[in-house]
Coordinates of C-alpha atoms and ligand atoms in Angstrom, one line a residue:
M18 CA 113.4 89.0 80.9
A19 CA 112.9 92.5 79.5
K20 CA 109.3 93.0 78.2
N21 CA 108.9 89.2 78.2
L22 CA 105.4 89.3 79.7
S23 CA 103.9 91.8 77.4
E24 CA 105.1 90.0 74.3
R25 CA 103.9 86.6 75.5
D26 CA 100.6 88.1 76.5
K27 CA 99.7 89.0 72.9
K28 CA 99.6 85.4 71.7
H29 CA 96.6 84.0 73.7
L30 CA 95.2 86.6 76.0
W31 CA 92.0 88.6 75.7
H32 CA 91.7 91.4 78.2
P33 CA 88.6 92.9 79.8
L34 CA 87.2 96.3 78.6
T35 CA 89.9 96.3 75.9
Q36 CA 89.7 96.9 72.1
H37 CA 93.0 95.0 71.3
K38 CA 93.4 96.6 67.9
L39 CA 93.5 100.1 69.4
H40 CA 95.3 99.1 72.6
P41 CA 97.6 96.1 72.0
E42 CA 100.2 96.8 74.7
M43 CA 99.8 95.5 78.3
L44 CA 102.3 96.3 81.0
G45 CA 103.7 93.3 82.7
I46 CA 103.5 93.5 86.5
S47 CA 105.7 91.1 88.4
S48 CA 105.1 92.0 92.0
A49 CA 103.3 94.3 94.5
K50 CA 103.8 95.3 98.1
G51 CA 101.9 97.8 100.2
S52 CA 100.9 100.7 97.9
L53 CA 103.4 99.8 95.2
L54 CA 103.2 97.8 91.9
F55 CA 106.5 96.7 90.3
D56 CA 106.7 96.1 86.5
E57 CA 108.8 93.4 84.9
E58 CA 111.6 95.9 84.4
G59 CA 111.6 96.8 88.1
K60 CA 110.0 100.2 87.7
Q61 CA 107.6 101.1 90.6
Y62 CA 104.2 102.7 90.5
I63 CA 102.0 103.9 93.4
D64 CA 98.7 102.1 93.1
G65 CA 96.5 105.2 93.4
I66 CA 93.3 103.3 92.8
S67 CA 94.0 100.3 95.0
S68 CA 93.7 98.0 91.9
W69 CA 90.1 98.9 91.4
Y70 CA 89.4 99.5 95.1
T71 CA 90.3 96.1 96.3
C72 CA 93.6 96.0 98.2
M73 CA 92.8 98.7 100.7
Y74 CA 95.1 97.4 103.4
G75 CA 98.0 97.2 100.9
H76 CA 99.2 94.6 98.4
C77 CA 100.5 91.3 99.8
N78 CA 99.7 92.3 103.4
D79 CA 101.6 90.0 105.7
F80 CA 98.9 89.7 108.3
I81 CA 96.4 88.6 105.7
L82 CA 98.8 86.3 103.8
E83 CA 99.8 84.5 107.0
R84 CA 96.1 83.9 108.0
V85 CA 95.3 82.6 104.5
Y86 CA 98.4 80.4 104.4
A87 CA 97.4 78.8 107.7
Q88 CA 93.8 78.2 106.4
M89 CA 95.2 76.7 103.2
Q90 CA 96.7 73.9 105.1
Q91 CA 93.5 73.2 107.0
L92 CA 90.7 73.3 104.4
D93 CA 91.0 74.6 100.9
Q94 CA 87.6 74.2 99.3
V95 CA 84.4 72.3 100.0
V96 CA 80.8 72.4 98.6
F97 CA 78.7 75.0 100.5
S98 CA 75.4 73.3 99.8
G99 CA 74.9 70.8 102.6
F100 CA 78.2 71.7 104.2
T101 CA 79.5 74.6 106.3
H102 CA 82.9 75.5 107.8
E103 CA 84.6 77.7 110.4
P104 CA 85.8 80.6 108.1
A105 CA 82.3 81.1 106.7
V106 CA 80.5 80.9 110.1
E107 CA 83.1 83.2 111.7
L108 CA 82.8 85.7 108.8
S109 CA 79.1 85.8 109.1
E110 CA 79.4 86.6 112.8
E111 CA 82.0 89.3 112.2
L112 CA 80.5 90.9 109.2
I113 CA 77.0 91.1 110.7
K114 CA 78.6 93.0 113.6
I115 CA 79.8 95.8 111.4
L116 CA 76.9 95.9 108.8
P117 CA 73.9 98.2 109.2
R118 CA 72.0 96.8 112.1
N119 CA 69.0 95.5 110.1
Q120 CA 71.1 93.0 108.1
E121 CA 70.7 89.4 109.2
K122 CA 71.6 86.9 106.5
L123 CA 74.5 86.5 104.0
F124 CA 74.4 84.9 100.6
F125 CA 77.8 84.3 99.0
S126 CA 79.0 84.6 95.4
D127 CA 82.2 85.4 93.5
N128 CA 82.2 89.0 92.3
G129 CA 80.5 92.4 92.3
S130 CA 78.3 91.6 89.3
T131 CA 77.0 88.3 90.8
S132 CA 76.3 90.1 94.1
T133 CA 74.0 92.6 92.4
E134 CA 72.6 89.9 90.2
I135 CA 71.6 88.0 93.4
G136 CA 70.2 91.2 94.9
I137 CA 68.0 91.6 91.8
K138 CA 66.8 88.0 91.9
M139 CA 66.0 88.4 95.6
A140 CA 63.9 91.4 94.8
L141 CA 62.0 89.7 92.0
Q142 CA 61.5 86.4 93.8
Y143 CA 60.6 88.2 97.1
H144 CA 57.4 89.4 95.5
Y145 CA 56.9 86.3 93.3
N146 CA 56.9 84.1 96.4
Q147 CA 54.1 86.2 97.9
G148 CA 52.0 85.9 94.8
N149 CA 52.7 89.4 93.5
K150 CA 53.9 90.0 90.0
R151 CA 56.3 92.9 90.1
N152 CA 58.6 92.8 87.1
V153 CA 60.2 96.2 87.0
L154 CA 63.5 97.3 88.6
L155 CA 64.2 100.9 89.5
A156 CA 67.7 102.3 89.2
F157 CA 69.6 105.6 89.0
E158 CA 70.7 107.2 85.8
D159 CA 74.5 106.7 85.4
G160 CA 74.6 103.8 87.9
F161 CA 77.0 100.9 87.4
H162 CA 76.3 97.5 88.8
G163 CA 78.3 95.0 86.8
D164 CA 78.5 93.2 83.5
T165 CA 76.3 90.1 83.8
F166 CA 72.8 90.4 82.3
G167 CA 70.8 91.6 85.3
A168 CA 73.6 93.9 86.4
M169 CA 74.0 95.3 82.9
S170 CA 70.3 95.9 82.6
V171 CA 70.2 98.1 85.7
S172 CA 73.4 99.9 84.8
G173 CA 72.7 103.3 83.3
L174 CA 76.2 103.7 82.1
S175 CA 76.4 100.8 79.7
V176 CA 77.5 102.6 76.7
Y177 CA 79.0 99.6 75.0
N178 CA 76.1 97.2 75.6
G179 CA 74.5 97.5 72.1
P180 CA 74.5 93.8 71.2
F181 CA 72.7 92.8 74.4
E182 CA 70.1 95.5 75.0
D183 CA 67.3 93.5 73.5
F184 CA 67.7 91.0 76.2
F185 CA 67.7 93.3 79.2
I186 CA 65.2 93.1 82.1
D187 CA 62.7 95.8 82.5
V188 CA 64.2 98.9 84.2
E189 CA 63.1 102.4 84.9
R190 CA 65.5 105.2 85.8
I191 CA 65.4 108.2 88.1
P192 CA 68.0 110.9 88.5
V193 CA 70.4 111.0 91.4
P194 CA 68.7 113.3 94.0
T195 CA 69.7 116.9 94.3
K196 CA 68.0 119.6 96.3
E197 CA 66.5 120.9 93.1
N198 CA 65.1 117.7 91.6
V199 CA 64.1 115.6 94.6
E200 CA 60.6 116.9 95.1
N201 CA 59.8 116.2 91.4
T202 CA 61.3 112.7 91.6
L203 CA 59.3 111.9 94.7
S204 CA 56.0 113.1 93.2
L205 CA 56.6 111.1 90.0
L206 CA 57.5 108.1 92.1
K207 CA 54.4 108.4 94.2
N208 CA 52.3 108.2 91.1
R209 CA 54.3 105.4 89.6
L210 CA 54.1 103.3 92.8
K211 CA 50.3 103.1 92.6
E212 CA 50.7 100.4 89.9
N213 CA 52.6 98.0 92.3
T214 CA 54.9 96.7 89.6
I215 CA 58.3 97.9 90.9
A216 CA 60.0 95.0 92.6
G217 CA 63.3 96.7 93.7
F218 CA 65.5 99.7 93.6
I219 CA 69.2 99.4 93.2
Y220 CA 71.6 102.3 93.9
E221 CA 75.2 103.1 94.7
P222 CA 74.9 105.0 98.0
L223 CA 76.6 108.4 98.1
V224 CA 79.2 107.8 95.4
Q225 CA 78.7 106.5 91.8
G226 CA 82.1 105.0 91.1
A227 CA 82.0 104.2 87.4
A228 CA 80.2 107.5 86.7
A229 CA 83.5 109.1 87.5
M230 CA 83.0 109.2 91.3
K231 CA 79.9 111.3 91.1
M232 CA 78.8 112.2 94.6
Y233 CA 75.4 113.1 96.1
E234 CA 73.9 113.8 99.5
A235 CA 72.3 111.4 101.9
E236 CA 69.2 113.4 102.5
G237 CA 67.4 113.1 99.2
L238 CA 68.4 109.4 98.9
N239 CA 67.0 108.9 102.4
R240 CA 63.6 110.3 101.3
I241 CA 63.5 108.1 98.2
L242 CA 64.4 105.0 100.2
N243 CA 61.8 105.8 102.8
L244 CA 59.0 106.2 100.2
L245 CA 60.0 103.0 98.3
Q246 CA 60.1 100.9 101.5
R247 CA 56.6 102.1 102.4
H248 CA 55.5 100.7 99.1
E249 CA 57.2 97.3 99.6
V250 CA 59.9 98.0 97.0
L251 CA 63.1 96.2 98.1
T252 CA 66.0 98.6 98.4
I253 CA 69.3 97.2 97.2
A254 CA 72.4 99.2 98.2
D255 CA 75.3 98.3 95.8
E256 CA 78.3 98.9 98.2
V257 CA 80.7 96.9 96.0
M258 CA 82.8 100.1 95.6
T259 CA 81.8 102.1 98.7
G260 CA 82.1 99.3 101.3
F261 CA 84.7 98.8 103.9
G262 CA 85.7 102.3 105.0
K263 CA 86.1 104.2 101.8
T264 CA 83.4 106.8 102.5
G265 CA 84.8 107.4 106.0
T266 CA 82.3 105.0 107.7
Y267 CA 82.4 101.2 107.4
F268 CA 79.6 101.4 104.8
A269 CA 78.1 104.4 103.0
S270 CA 74.7 103.2 104.2
D271 CA 75.9 104.0 107.8
Q272 CA 75.5 107.7 106.8
I273 CA 71.9 107.3 105.5
E274 CA 69.1 107.0 108.0
T275 CA 66.9 104.5 106.1
K276 CA 68.8 101.2 105.9
P277 CA 68.6 99.1 102.8
D278 CA 66.8 95.7 102.6
V279 CA 69.7 94.2 100.7
I280 CA 73.5 95.1 100.5
C281 CA 75.9 94.0 97.8
L282 CA 79.6 93.6 98.8
S283 CA 82.8 92.6 96.9
K284 CA 86.0 94.3 95.9
A285 CA 87.6 95.3 99.3
L286 CA 85.6 92.5 101.0
T287 CA 88.6 90.1 100.6
A288 CA 91.2 92.9 100.8
G289 CA 92.3 92.3 97.2
L290 CA 93.5 88.7 97.8
M291 CA 90.8 86.5 96.3
P292 CA 87.5 87.0 94.4
M293 CA 84.4 86.8 96.5
A294 CA 81.2 88.6 97.1
I295 CA 78.3 88.7 99.6
T296 CA 74.7 89.8 99.2
S297 CA 73.3 90.5 102.7
C298 CA 69.7 91.0 103.5
T299 CA 67.2 91.5 106.3
Q300 CA 65.2 88.8 108.1
K301 CA 62.1 90.0 106.3
V302 CA 63.7 89.2 102.9
Y303 CA 65.0 85.8 104.1
D304 CA 61.6 84.9 105.5
A305 CA 59.9 85.4 102.1
F306 CA 62.0 82.4 100.9
Y307 CA 61.7 80.3 104.0
S308 CA 59.0 77.7 103.3
K309 CA 58.0 74.1 103.2
D310 CA 57.7 74.6 99.5
L311 CA 61.1 73.8 97.9
A312 CA 60.4 76.1 94.9
K313 CA 60.3 79.1 97.2
G314 CA 64.0 78.8 98.0
L315 CA 66.7 80.9 96.3
F316 CA 68.0 78.4 93.7
H317 CA 71.2 80.2 92.9
G318 CA 74.7 78.9 93.6
H319 CA 78.3 79.2 92.4
T320 CA 80.9 76.4 92.6
Y321 CA 83.3 78.4 94.8
T322 CA 80.6 79.8 97.1
A323 CA 82.1 80.8 100.5
N324 CA 85.5 79.5 99.6
P325 CA 87.3 79.0 102.9
L326 CA 90.5 80.9 101.8
A327 CA 88.5 83.9 100.6
C328 CA 86.4 83.9 103.8
T329 CA 89.7 83.9 105.8
A330 CA 91.1 86.8 103.8
A331 CA 87.8 88.7 104.4
L332 CA 88.0 88.0 108.2
A333 CA 91.6 89.3 108.3
G334 CA 90.5 92.4 106.3
I335 CA 87.7 93.1 108.7
E336 CA 90.1 92.8 111.7
L337 CA 92.4 95.4 110.0
L338 CA 89.5 97.7 109.1
K339 CA 88.5 97.9 112.7
S340 CA 92.0 98.4 114.0
N341 CA 93.1 101.8 115.3
E342 CA 95.9 101.8 112.8
I343 CA 93.7 101.7 109.8
Q344 CA 91.1 104.0 111.3
N345 CA 93.8 106.6 112.0
N346 CA 95.1 106.1 108.4
I347 CA 91.6 106.8 107.1
R348 CA 91.4 110.0 109.1
R349 CA 94.8 111.0 107.9
I350 CA 94.0 110.5 104.3
I351 CA 90.7 112.4 104.6
A352 CA 92.5 115.4 106.1
S353 CA 95.3 115.2 103.5
H354 CA 92.8 115.2 100.5
K355 CA 91.0 118.1 102.0
K356 CA 94.1 120.2 102.1
F357 CA 95.1 119.2 98.6
G358 CA 91.6 120.0 97.4
K359 CA 91.8 123.6 98.8
E360 CA 95.2 123.9 97.1
I361 CA 94.0 123.1 93.6
E362 CA 90.4 124.2 93.7
Q363 CA 91.0 127.6 92.2
H364 CA 93.4 126.4 89.5
P365 CA 92.1 127.6 86.0
K366 CA 92.2 124.1 84.6
V367 CA 90.1 122.7 87.5
A368 CA 86.4 122.6 86.9
G369 CA 85.6 121.2 90.4
I370 CA 86.8 118.9 93.1
R371 CA 84.8 116.6 95.4
Q372 CA 85.5 114.2 98.2
C373 CA 83.7 111.6 100.2
G374 CA 85.9 109.9 102.8
V375 CA 89.1 108.8 101.2
I376 CA 87.6 109.1 97.7
F377 CA 88.9 112.3 96.0
A378 CA 88.0 113.4 92.5
V379 CA 89.0 116.4 90.4
D380 CA 87.2 117.4 87.2
L381 CA 89.5 119.0 84.6
D382 CA 88.1 122.0 82.7
L383 CA 88.8 120.6 79.2
K384 CA 85.8 121.7 77.1
M385 CA 88.0 122.5 74.2
E386 CA 90.0 119.3 74.0
R387 CA 89.2 115.9 72.5
Y388 CA 88.7 113.4 75.1
G389 CA 90.0 110.1 73.8
N390 CA 93.6 111.1 73.0
L391 CA 93.8 113.3 76.0
R392 CA 92.8 110.6 78.4
D393 CA 95.6 108.4 77.0
K394 CA 98.0 111.3 77.3
L395 CA 97.1 111.8 81.0
F396 CA 97.4 108.1 81.7
R397 CA 100.9 108.0 80.1
H398 CA 102.0 111.1 82.1
F399 CA 101.0 109.5 85.4
M400 CA 102.7 106.2 84.5
D401 CA 105.9 107.9 83.4
N402 CA 105.9 109.6 86.8
G403 CA 105.4 106.3 88.6
V404 CA 101.8 106.9 89.6
F405 CA 99.0 104.5 88.6
L406 CA 95.8 106.5 88.2
R407 CA 93.0 105.8 85.7
P408 CA 91.2 108.9 84.6
L409 CA 87.5 108.5 83.8
G410 CA 86.8 110.9 81.0
N411 CA 88.1 114.3 82.3
T412 CA 87.9 113.2 85.9
I413 CA 91.0 112.2 87.8
Y414 CA 90.3 110.4 91.1
I415 CA 92.3 109.0 93.9
L416 CA 91.3 105.9 95.9
A417 CA 94.6 104.8 97.4
P418 CA 95.2 102.0 99.9
Y419 CA 94.7 103.1 103.5
V420 CA 98.4 102.2 104.2
I421 CA 99.7 104.8 101.7
T422 CA 102.5 106.9 103.2
D423 CA 102.4 110.7 103.3
R424 CA 105.3 110.8 100.9
Q425 CA 103.6 108.5 98.4
M426 CA 100.5 110.7 98.7
D427 CA 102.5 113.8 98.0
K428 CA 103.9 112.2 94.9
I429 CA 100.4 111.6 93.6
Y430 CA 99.4 115.2 94.4
T431 CA 102.6 116.5 92.7
T432 CA 101.9 114.4 89.6
I433 CA 98.3 115.7 89.4
K434 CA 99.6 119.3 89.7
G435 CA 102.0 118.4 86.9
V436 CA 99.1 117.3 84.7
L437 CA 97.3 120.6 85.4
A438 CA 100.4 122.4 84.1
I439 CA 100.5 120.4 80.8
V440 CA 96.8 120.3 79.8
Ligands
LIG11 C1 83.0 97.0 90.3 C2 81.6 97.2 90.6 C3 80.6 96.2 90.3 C4 81.0 94.9 89.5 O1 81.9 94.1 90.2 P1 82.8 93.0 89.5 O2 83.5 92.3 90.5 O3 83.7 93.8 88.5 O4 81.8 92.2 88.7 C5 79.3 96.4 90.7 N1 78.9 97.5 91.3 C6 79.8 98.5 91.6 C7 79.3 99.7 92.4 C8 81.2 98.3 91.3 O5 82.0 99.3 91.6

């Protein structure tokens, strides 16, 4: 069995975000449990990034598995156009209870990119249905919202999008607000808004994940959202990464006074078990599509919309998120990261640390080094030590499952300290 998977993989598989000529080797993973991944030779790795922020309650969580297994024997899949079912209805009831209070309606899809794509379509058609031609989207510099065309267009980080840029929708960008730049941004926006051509604004609240966990304060964002809402620009919070407890509250938008018109959810929504996404919105947004005129409806739909198994996984995940056990774990991890941050903050190789909830990032002071090789070197060092972390440029970040033990967390910290010693 040794290395069987990685060899067989090469024959027919094409991996995401991969230049196969430069990176031909894939690691075969054969199982996972809790915070651990096991490769095909039995070596274990702590999943320090929760497999891209999905399995926050641990891999192969028995509580979730049992619920999904029971559902599997009841109803596996059914068309969600003209039909409905218990898991979707129950999920709508439970999710609305924990979402920001202005959210009323849920639209299902399959992944983070489709959830933002739908948010963008909602914003464009919201105005179109009211006879207003607003064709421009507003977004933050360095944002990331996914890899489909609308999502790519609004992403400011799309460094590898060359072949597609001619086909992008019209987007204007503003910088993430700081105390220094926010007045300027607001005054530019006030002018720009006079033209009434901006349909919507999409943003990652508090933390920009793909931009290497860049964090910013709620206050400036709140002022921008407030101004935009007064000018009928639909505000779209992309909480695909930040949702479900990672920032210390259920949603990052809970920490911002002005609530978004639309919220995009995926990743931890189904606790890492199945792909699914939801775009939620306010009654006001929904009402702009509610009409005797068929063409005013939102004619968007995916085959697996509201799959009953994925809805069941999401319901089990929400129950866990609300439990004392998980909430205590979140507090424990926040405190533990704070302590670690203090410990390494003054290290000569550390340019800076930052934290938002259970998301912790450290920037290495590596001005003199070449980035590409070094990133691979860091990654290898982590993996050799049984820790799966994926540095973004010179940023190392931790976003571990809530169920990670103190010992496992210490192992991640020790390995990062080891890296500081070798760079
Ligand atoms: C991952 C991510 C997406 C895209 O989600 P996919 O499921 O990979 O399509 C969109 N927005 C944010 C903030 C993300 O982190």
